[in-house]
PDB file of C-alpha atoms in Angstrom:
ATOM      1  CA  MET A  12     -57.301 -58.717  35.248  1.00 71.00           C
ATOM      2  CA  GLN A  13     -56.150 -61.854  37.872  1.00 86.00           C
ATOM      3  CA  GLU A  14     -53.024 -63.484  36.394  1.00 91.00           C
ATOM      4  CA  LYS A  15     -53.515 -67.396  36.396  1.00 95.00           C
ATOM      5  CA  ILE A  16     -51.511 -70.515  35.669  1.00 96.00           C
ATOM      6  CA  LEU A  17     -53.906 -72.969  33.400  1.00 95.00           C
ATOM      7  CA  ILE A  18     -53.684 -76.791  33.748  1.00 97.00           C
ATOM      8  CA  ILE A  19     -54.600 -78.552  30.534  1.00 95.00           C
ATOM      9  CA  ASP A  20     -56.166 -81.879  31.887  1.00 96.00           C
ATOM     10  CA  PHE A  21     -56.093 -85.069  29.563  1.00 95.00           C
ATOM     11  CA  GLY A  22     -58.213 -86.713  32.434  1.00 93.00           C
ATOM     12  CA  SER A  23     -55.291 -87.467  34.844  1.00 94.00           C
ATOM     13  CA  GLN A  24     -56.797 -88.582  38.518  1.00 92.00           C
ATOM     14  CA  TYR A  25     -54.277 -86.235  39.974  1.00 94.00           C
ATOM     15  CA  THR A  26     -54.926 -83.131  38.054  1.00 96.00           C
ATOM     16  CA  GLN A  27     -57.258 -81.637  41.085  1.00 97.00           C
ATOM     17  CA  LEU A  28     -54.316 -82.099  42.966  1.00 97.00           C
ATOM     18  CA  ILE A  29     -51.752 -80.393  40.899  1.00 97.00           C
ATOM     19  CA  ALA A  30     -54.456 -77.404  41.027  1.00 97.00           C
ATOM     20  CA  ARG A  31     -54.146 -77.488  44.902  1.00 97.00           C
ATOM     21  CA  ARG A  32     -50.732 -77.332  45.457  1.00 97.00           C
ATOM     22  CA  VAL A  33     -50.345 -74.311  42.734  1.00 97.00           C
ATOM     23  CA  ARG A  34     -53.016 -72.520  44.601  1.00 96.00           C
ATOM     24  CA  GLU A  35     -51.103 -73.552  47.750  1.00 96.00           C
ATOM     25  CA  LEU A  36     -48.584 -71.033  46.575  1.00 95.00           C
ATOM     26  CA  SER A  37     -51.026 -68.405  46.563  1.00 95.00           C
ATOM     27  CA  VAL A  38     -51.454 -68.308  42.697  1.00 95.00           C
ATOM     28  CA  TYR A  39     -54.954 -68.418  40.972  1.00 96.00           C
ATOM     29  CA  CYS A  40     -55.363 -71.727  38.801  1.00 95.00           C
ATOM     30  CA  GLU A  41     -57.746 -72.766  36.403  1.00 96.00           C
ATOM     31  CA  ILE A  42     -58.281 -76.352  35.379  1.00 97.00           C
ATOM     32  CA  HIS A  43     -59.906 -77.161  31.452  1.00 95.00           C
ATOM     33  CA  PRO A  44     -60.374 -79.980  29.492  1.00 94.00           C
ATOM     34  CA  PHE A  45     -57.859 -80.166  26.587  1.00 91.00           C
ATOM     35  CA  ASN A  46     -60.733 -80.432  24.574  1.00 89.00           C
ATOM     36  CA  HIS A  47     -62.443 -77.042  25.630  1.00 88.00           C
ATOM     37  CA  LEU A  48     -59.623 -74.406  26.105  1.00 86.00           C
ATOM     38  CA  PRO A  49     -60.477 -70.695  26.518  1.00 87.00           C
ATOM     39  CA  ALA A  50     -58.467 -68.115  24.566  1.00 86.00           C
ATOM     40  CA  ILE A  51     -54.654 -67.726  25.812  1.00 88.00           C
ATOM     41  CA  ASP A  52     -55.162 -63.734  27.220  1.00 90.00           C
ATOM     42  CA  ALA A  53     -52.115 -61.534  28.899  1.00 90.00           C
ATOM     43  CA  SER A  54     -53.948 -63.142  32.278  1.00 92.00           C
ATOM     44  CA  VAL A  55     -52.368 -66.576  31.406  1.00 93.00           C
ATOM     45  CA  ARG A  56     -48.763 -66.512  32.854  1.00 93.00           C
ATOM     46  CA  GLY A  57     -48.072 -70.239  32.511  1.00 95.00           C
ATOM     47  CA  VAL A  58     -49.316 -73.648  31.252  1.00 96.00           C
ATOM     48  CA  ILE A  59     -49.407 -77.263  33.187  1.00 97.00           C
ATOM     49  CA  LEU A  60     -49.766 -80.435  30.671  1.00 96.00           C
ATOM     50  CA  SER A  61     -51.435 -82.648  33.179  1.00 96.00           C
ATOM     51  CA  GLY A  62     -51.345 -86.664  32.952  1.00 94.00           C
ATOM     52  CA  SER A  63     -53.727 -89.015  31.337  1.00 93.00           C
ATOM     53  CA  PRO A  64     -54.553 -92.634  31.530  1.00 92.00           C
ATOM     54  CA  PHE A  65     -54.047 -92.820  27.916  1.00 93.00           C
ATOM     55  CA  SER A  66     -50.999 -93.765  26.367  1.00 93.00           C
ATOM     56  CA  VAL A  67     -49.279 -91.604  23.901  1.00 94.00           C
ATOM     57  CA  ARG A  68     -49.663 -94.397  21.288  1.00 93.00           C
ATOM     58  CA  ASP A  69     -53.017 -95.108  21.470  1.00 92.00           C
ATOM     59  CA  ALA A  70     -55.132 -93.900  18.332  1.00 89.00           C
ATOM     60  CA  GLU A  71     -57.850 -92.404  21.031  1.00 89.00           C
ATOM     61  CA  ALA A  72     -55.554 -90.770  22.856  1.00 90.00           C
ATOM     62  CA  PRO A  73     -55.896 -87.020  23.955  1.00 90.00           C
ATOM     63  CA  ARG A  74     -54.380 -84.461  21.640  1.00 82.00           C
ATOM     64  CA  HIS A  75     -53.509 -80.984  21.876  1.00 78.00           C
ATOM     65  CA  ARG A  76     -51.849 -78.443  19.246  1.00 75.00           C
ATOM     66  CA  PRO A  77     -49.394 -76.769  21.455  1.00 70.00           C
ATOM     67  CA  LEU A  78     -47.823 -74.635  18.736  1.00 67.00           C
ATOM     68  CA  ALA A  79     -50.184 -71.354  20.679  1.00 75.00           C
ATOM     69  CA  ILE A  80     -48.481 -72.331  23.835  1.00 87.00           C
ATOM     70  CA  LYS A  81     -44.906 -73.497  23.606  1.00 91.00           C
ATOM     71  CA  GLY A  82     -42.272 -71.030  23.294  1.00 91.00           C
ATOM     72  CA  ARG A  83     -44.721 -68.019  24.351  1.00 90.00           C
ATOM     73  CA  LEU A  84     -45.481 -68.892  27.485  1.00 93.00           C
ATOM     74  CA  PRO A  85     -43.849 -71.507  30.536  1.00 95.00           C
ATOM     75  CA  LEU A  86     -44.875 -74.585  30.381  1.00 96.00           C
ATOM     76  CA  LEU A  87     -44.360 -77.522  32.245  1.00 97.00           C
ATOM     77  CA  GLY A  88     -45.596 -81.279  30.738  1.00 97.00           C
ATOM     78  CA  VAL A  89     -46.198 -83.798  33.454  1.00 97.00           C
ATOM     79  CA  CYS A  90     -45.955 -87.692  32.877  1.00 95.00           C
ATOM     80  CA  TYR A  91     -48.620 -87.865  30.082  1.00 95.00           C
ATOM     81  CA  GLY A  92     -47.715 -84.294  28.924  1.00 95.00           C
ATOM     82  CA  ALA A  93     -44.460 -84.502  28.986  1.00 97.00           C
ATOM     83  CA  GLN A  94     -44.334 -87.846  26.772  1.00 96.00           C
ATOM     84  CA  TYR A  95     -46.465 -85.658  24.719  1.00 94.00           C
ATOM     85  CA  LEU A  96     -44.070 -82.962  24.268  1.00 95.00           C
ATOM     86  CA  ALA A  97     -41.485 -85.276  23.189  1.00 96.00           C
ATOM     87  CA  GLN A  98     -43.453 -87.558  21.115  1.00 94.00           C
ATOM     88  CA  HIS A  99     -45.298 -84.396  19.080  1.00 92.00           C
ATOM     89  CA  PHE A 100     -42.137 -83.041  18.335  1.00 93.00           C
ATOM     90  CA  GLY A 101     -40.156 -85.889  17.415  1.00 95.00           C
ATOM     91  CA  GLY A 102     -39.194 -87.931  20.018  1.00 97.00           C
ATOM     92  CA  GLU A 103     -39.721 -91.380  20.803  1.00 97.00           C
ATOM     93  CA  VAL A 104     -42.373 -92.859  23.299  1.00 96.00           C
ATOM     94  CA  THR A 105     -42.366 -96.226  23.703  1.00 95.00           C
ATOM     95  CA  PRO A 106     -43.719 -99.421  26.327  1.00 92.00           C
ATOM     96  CA  ALA A 107     -41.527 -99.071  29.854  1.00 86.00           C
ATOM     97  CA  PRO A 108     -39.990-102.781  30.072  1.00 80.00           C
ATOM     98  CA  SER A 109     -42.365-102.465  33.332  1.00 71.00           C
ATOM     99  CA  ARG A 110     -44.750-100.408  34.706  1.00 72.00           C
ATOM    100  CA  GLU A 111     -42.962 -97.276  36.212  1.00 75.00           C
ATOM    101  CA  TYR A 112     -45.531 -97.363  39.451  1.00 84.00           C
ATOM    102  CA  GLY A 113     -44.384 -96.327  43.209  1.00 91.00           C
ATOM    103  CA  ARG A 114     -41.112 -94.417  44.775  1.00 95.00           C
ATOM    104  CA  ALA A 115     -37.814 -93.571  42.489  1.00 95.00           C
ATOM    105  CA  MET A 116     -34.868 -92.078  43.767  1.00 97.00           C
ATOM    106  CA  LEU A 117     -34.005 -88.879  41.059  1.00 97.00           C
ATOM    107  CA  THR A 118     -30.942 -87.721  40.431  1.00 98.00           C
ATOM    108  CA  VAL A 119     -30.618 -84.098  39.056  1.00 98.00           C
ATOM    109  CA  VAL A 120     -28.092 -83.901  36.818  1.00 97.00           C
ATOM    110  CA  GLU A 121     -28.296 -80.029  35.997  1.00 97.00           C
ATOM    111  CA  PRO A 122     -29.062 -78.397  39.345  1.00 95.00           C
ATOM    112  CA  ASP A 123     -28.841 -74.900  37.865  1.00 95.00           C
ATOM    113  CA  ASP A 124     -31.635 -75.540  35.785  1.00 97.00           C
ATOM    114  CA  ARG A 125     -34.492 -73.165  36.770  1.00 96.00           C
ATOM    115  CA  LEU A 126     -37.221 -75.785  37.681  1.00 97.00           C
ATOM    116  CA  MET A 127     -34.329 -77.773  40.060  1.00 97.00           C
ATOM    117  CA  GLU A 128     -33.556 -74.953  41.743  1.00 96.00           C
ATOM    118  CA  GLY A 129     -33.230 -75.456  45.608  1.00 96.00           C
ATOM    119  CA  LEU A 130     -33.622 -79.399  44.830  1.00 97.00           C
ATOM    120  CA  PRO A 131     -31.161 -81.545  46.722  1.00 97.00           C
ATOM    121  CA  ARG A 132     -29.085 -83.704  44.325  1.00 97.00           C
ATOM    122  CA  THR A 133     -31.149 -86.759  44.994  1.00 98.00           C
ATOM    123  CA  THR A 134     -34.569 -86.655  46.035  1.00 98.00           C
ATOM    124  CA  GLN A 135     -37.628 -89.079  46.391  1.00 98.00           C
ATOM    125  CA  VAL A 136     -40.389 -88.796  43.322  1.00 97.00           C
ATOM    126  CA  TRP A 137     -43.591 -90.548  42.844  1.00 96.00           C
ATOM    127  CA  MET A 138     -43.822 -92.530  39.462  1.00 94.00           C
ATOM    128  CA  SER A 139     -46.905 -93.557  37.490  1.00 88.00           C
ATOM    129  CA  HIS A 140     -46.676 -94.409  33.676  1.00 84.00           C
ATOM    130  CA  GLY A 141     -46.470 -97.431  31.561  1.00 87.00           C
ATOM    131  CA  ASP A 142     -44.608 -95.881  28.838  1.00 93.00           C
ATOM    132  CA  THR A 143     -40.966 -93.934  28.701  1.00 94.00           C
ATOM    133  CA  ILE A 144     -39.336 -91.367  26.581  1.00 96.00           C
ATOM    134  CA  THR A 145     -36.222 -93.125  25.087  1.00 95.00           C
ATOM    135  CA  ARG A 146     -35.468 -90.592  22.706  1.00 96.00           C
ATOM    136  CA  VAL A 147     -35.589 -87.169  22.758  1.00 97.00           C
ATOM    137  CA  PRO A 148     -35.567 -84.088  19.927  1.00 97.00           C
ATOM    138  CA  ASP A 149     -33.054 -82.160  19.197  1.00 96.00           C
ATOM    139  CA  GLY A 150     -32.794 -79.222  21.406  1.00 97.00           C
ATOM    140  CA  TYR A 151     -33.888 -81.022  24.523  1.00 98.00           C
ATOM    141  CA  ARG A 152     -31.737 -81.382  27.417  1.00 97.00           C
ATOM    142  CA  ILE A 153     -32.069 -83.864  29.969  1.00 98.00           C
ATOM    143  CA  VAL A 154     -32.139 -82.158  33.534  1.00 98.00           C
ATOM    144  CA  ALA A 155     -32.778 -85.025  35.774  1.00 98.00           C
ATOM    145  CA  SER A 156     -32.691 -89.121  35.649  1.00 97.00           C
ATOM    146  CA  THR A 157     -33.564 -91.743  37.627  1.00 95.00           C
ATOM    147  CA  ALA A 158     -31.599 -95.643  37.607  1.00 92.00           C
ATOM    148  CA  GLU A 159     -34.898 -96.719  35.438  1.00 91.00           C
ATOM    149  CA  VAL A 160     -35.849 -93.427  33.648  1.00 93.00           C
ATOM    150  CA  HIS A 161     -33.106 -91.901  31.981  1.00 94.00           C
ATOM    151  CA  VAL A 162     -35.308 -88.953  30.785  1.00 96.00           C
ATOM    152  CA  ALA A 163     -36.734 -88.070  33.937  1.00 96.00           C
ATOM    153  CA  ALA A 164     -36.904 -84.414  33.276  1.00 98.00           C
ATOM    154  CA  TYR A 165     -35.892 -82.402  30.376  1.00 98.00           C
ATOM    155  CA  ARG A 166     -35.968 -78.459  29.282  1.00 98.00           C
ATOM    156  CA  ILE A 167     -36.032 -77.595  25.447  1.00 97.00           C
ATOM    157  CA  GLU A 168     -33.335 -75.356  25.563  1.00 96.00           C
ATOM    158  CA  GLY A 169     -34.116 -71.349  24.193  1.00 95.00           C
ATOM    159  CA  GLU A 170     -37.512 -71.204  25.662  1.00 95.00           C
ATOM    160  CA  PRO A 171     -39.195 -71.662  28.866  1.00 95.00           C
ATOM    161  CA  THR A 172     -40.467 -75.053  28.555  1.00 96.00           C
ATOM    162  CA  TRP A 173     -39.995 -77.769  31.029  1.00 98.00           C
ATOM    163  CA  ALA A 174     -41.478 -81.783  31.094  1.00 98.00           C
ATOM    164  CA  ILE A 175     -41.582 -84.546  34.069  1.00 98.00           C
ATOM    165  CA  GLN A 176     -42.175 -88.287  34.307  1.00 96.00           C
ATOM    166  CA  PHE A 177     -43.090 -88.227  37.807  1.00 96.00           C
ATOM    167  CA  HIS A 178     -45.861 -86.535  39.688  1.00 96.00           C
ATOM    168  CA  PRO A 179     -44.283 -83.522  41.886  1.00 97.00           C
ATOM    169  CA  GLU A 180     -48.278 -82.624  43.533  1.00 96.00           C
ATOM    170  CA  VAL A 181     -47.935 -86.077  45.654  1.00 95.00           C
ATOM    171  CA  TYR A 182     -46.999 -86.324  48.994  1.00 93.00           C
ATOM    172  CA  HIS A 183     -44.455 -89.391  48.058  1.00 95.00           C
ATOM    173  CA  SER A 184     -42.895 -86.756  45.616  1.00 97.00           C
ATOM    174  CA  THR A 185     -40.737 -85.354  49.128  1.00 97.00           C
ATOM    175  CA  ASP A 186     -39.512 -81.836  46.995  1.00 97.00           C
ATOM    176  CA  GLY A 187     -42.520 -81.835  44.377  1.00 97.00           C
ATOM    177  CA  VAL A 188     -43.770 -78.431  45.908  1.00 97.00           C
ATOM    178  CA  GLN A 189     -40.033 -76.892  45.578  1.00 97.00           C
ATOM    179  CA  LEU A 190     -40.109 -77.946  41.839  1.00 98.00           C
ATOM    180  CA  LEU A 191     -43.853 -76.979  41.496  1.00 97.00           C
ATOM    181  CA  ARG A 192     -42.669 -73.385  43.617  1.00 97.00           C
ATOM    182  CA  ASN A 193     -39.828 -72.822  40.527  1.00 97.00           C
ATOM    183  CA  PHE A 194     -42.260 -73.157  37.693  1.00 97.00           C
ATOM    184  CA  VAL A 195     -44.669 -70.505  39.059  1.00 96.00           C
ATOM    185  CA  VAL A 196     -41.432 -68.512  40.112  1.00 94.00           C
ATOM    186  CA  ALA A 197     -40.155 -68.866  36.398  1.00 91.00           C
ATOM    187  CA  SER A 198     -43.934 -68.304  35.049  1.00 91.00           C
ATOM    188  CA  ALA A 199     -44.217 -64.823  37.387  1.00 85.00           C
ATOM    189  CA  ALA A 200     -40.956 -63.847  35.817  1.00 82.00           C
ATOM    190  CA  ALA A 201     -41.340 -64.637  32.491  1.00 75.00           C
ATOM    191  CA  HIS A 202     -44.885 -62.617  32.390  1.00 61.00           C
ATOM    192  CA  SER A 203     -43.333 -59.440  33.969  1.00 57.00           C
ATOM    193  CA  ARG A 204     -40.802 -59.138  31.145  1.00 58.00           C
ATOM    194  CA  GLY A 205     -43.779 -59.913  28.855  1.00 49.00           C
ATOM    195  CA  ARG A 206     -45.662 -57.003  29.784  1.00 47.00           C
ATOM    196  CA  ARG A 207     -42.294 -55.001  30.231  1.00 43.00           C
ATOM    197  CA  ARG A 208     -41.863 -55.500  26.856  1.00 46.00           C
ATOM    198  CA  VAL A 209     -45.231 -54.841  25.245  1.00 36.00           C
ATOM    199  CA  SER A 210     -45.363 -51.257  27.774  1.00 38.00           C
ATOM    200  CA  SER A 211     -41.899 -50.577  25.788  1.00 42.00           C
ATOM    201  CA  ARG A 212     -43.390 -51.127  22.536  1.00 44.00           C
ATOM    202  CA  ARG A 213     -46.580 -48.673  23.582  1.00 45.00           C
ATOM    203  CA  PRO A 214     -46.408 -45.343  22.010  1.00 44.00           C
ATOM    204  CA  SER A 215     -45.903 -41.942  24.370  1.00 39.00           C
ATOM    205  CA  ALA A 216     -49.551 -39.827  25.220  1.00 38.00           C
ATOM    206  CA  ASN A 217     -47.316 -37.333  22.997  1.00 40.00           C
ATOM    207  CA  CYS A 218     -46.520 -39.855  20.351  1.00 36.00           C
ATOM    208  CA  ALA A 219     -50.365 -41.242  20.194  1.00 38.00           C
ATOM    209  CA  ARG A 220     -51.288 -37.339  19.796  1.00 36.00           C
ATOM    210  CA  ARG A 221     -49.242 -36.594  16.478  1.00 38.00           C
ATOM    211  CA  SER A 222     -50.745 -36.518  12.839  1.00 34.00           C
TER     212      SER A 222
END
């Protein structure tokens, strides 16, 4: 069974580019629309929630119930995906004072965070959103900010879930590939631990033959 990263597509213009960057890291990747997902089986080692042209505040915005994934598998929300994970679990997303579009300087406030490993303390990223996260739910920890976006990146404590309000896949995010590599590596490590736990629970051949 081939291991893979699954991208849940909410209609972003950058979804194909995310997949390309993941594949360039020698990891198989599949894109599926948010309303037509495959079974989340043992081959899925991590999930990425894409951006979207919609606002999470729109009545017609695409919805996905992440409960089958969140906390069980490594999860990375990108832009709309980050805002959805914040709003859906009790945070607040509001219109930005002005549309965030273009280059911004990201400051890593938790350099030891798994997603931020190897990134310089300040690095250029690419923003493209009209909303912004103004309040995160309990248990969400901010790991990077910009001058205009306080919640530029966060993680959820106690589970392998991260989210970012910028696009690491585009050329203008100078250390975006490193960030995606960190997520891919974290996904591989979590997947390996999961397989070891399953293996340790499996009865031995001698036990299986006992009546």
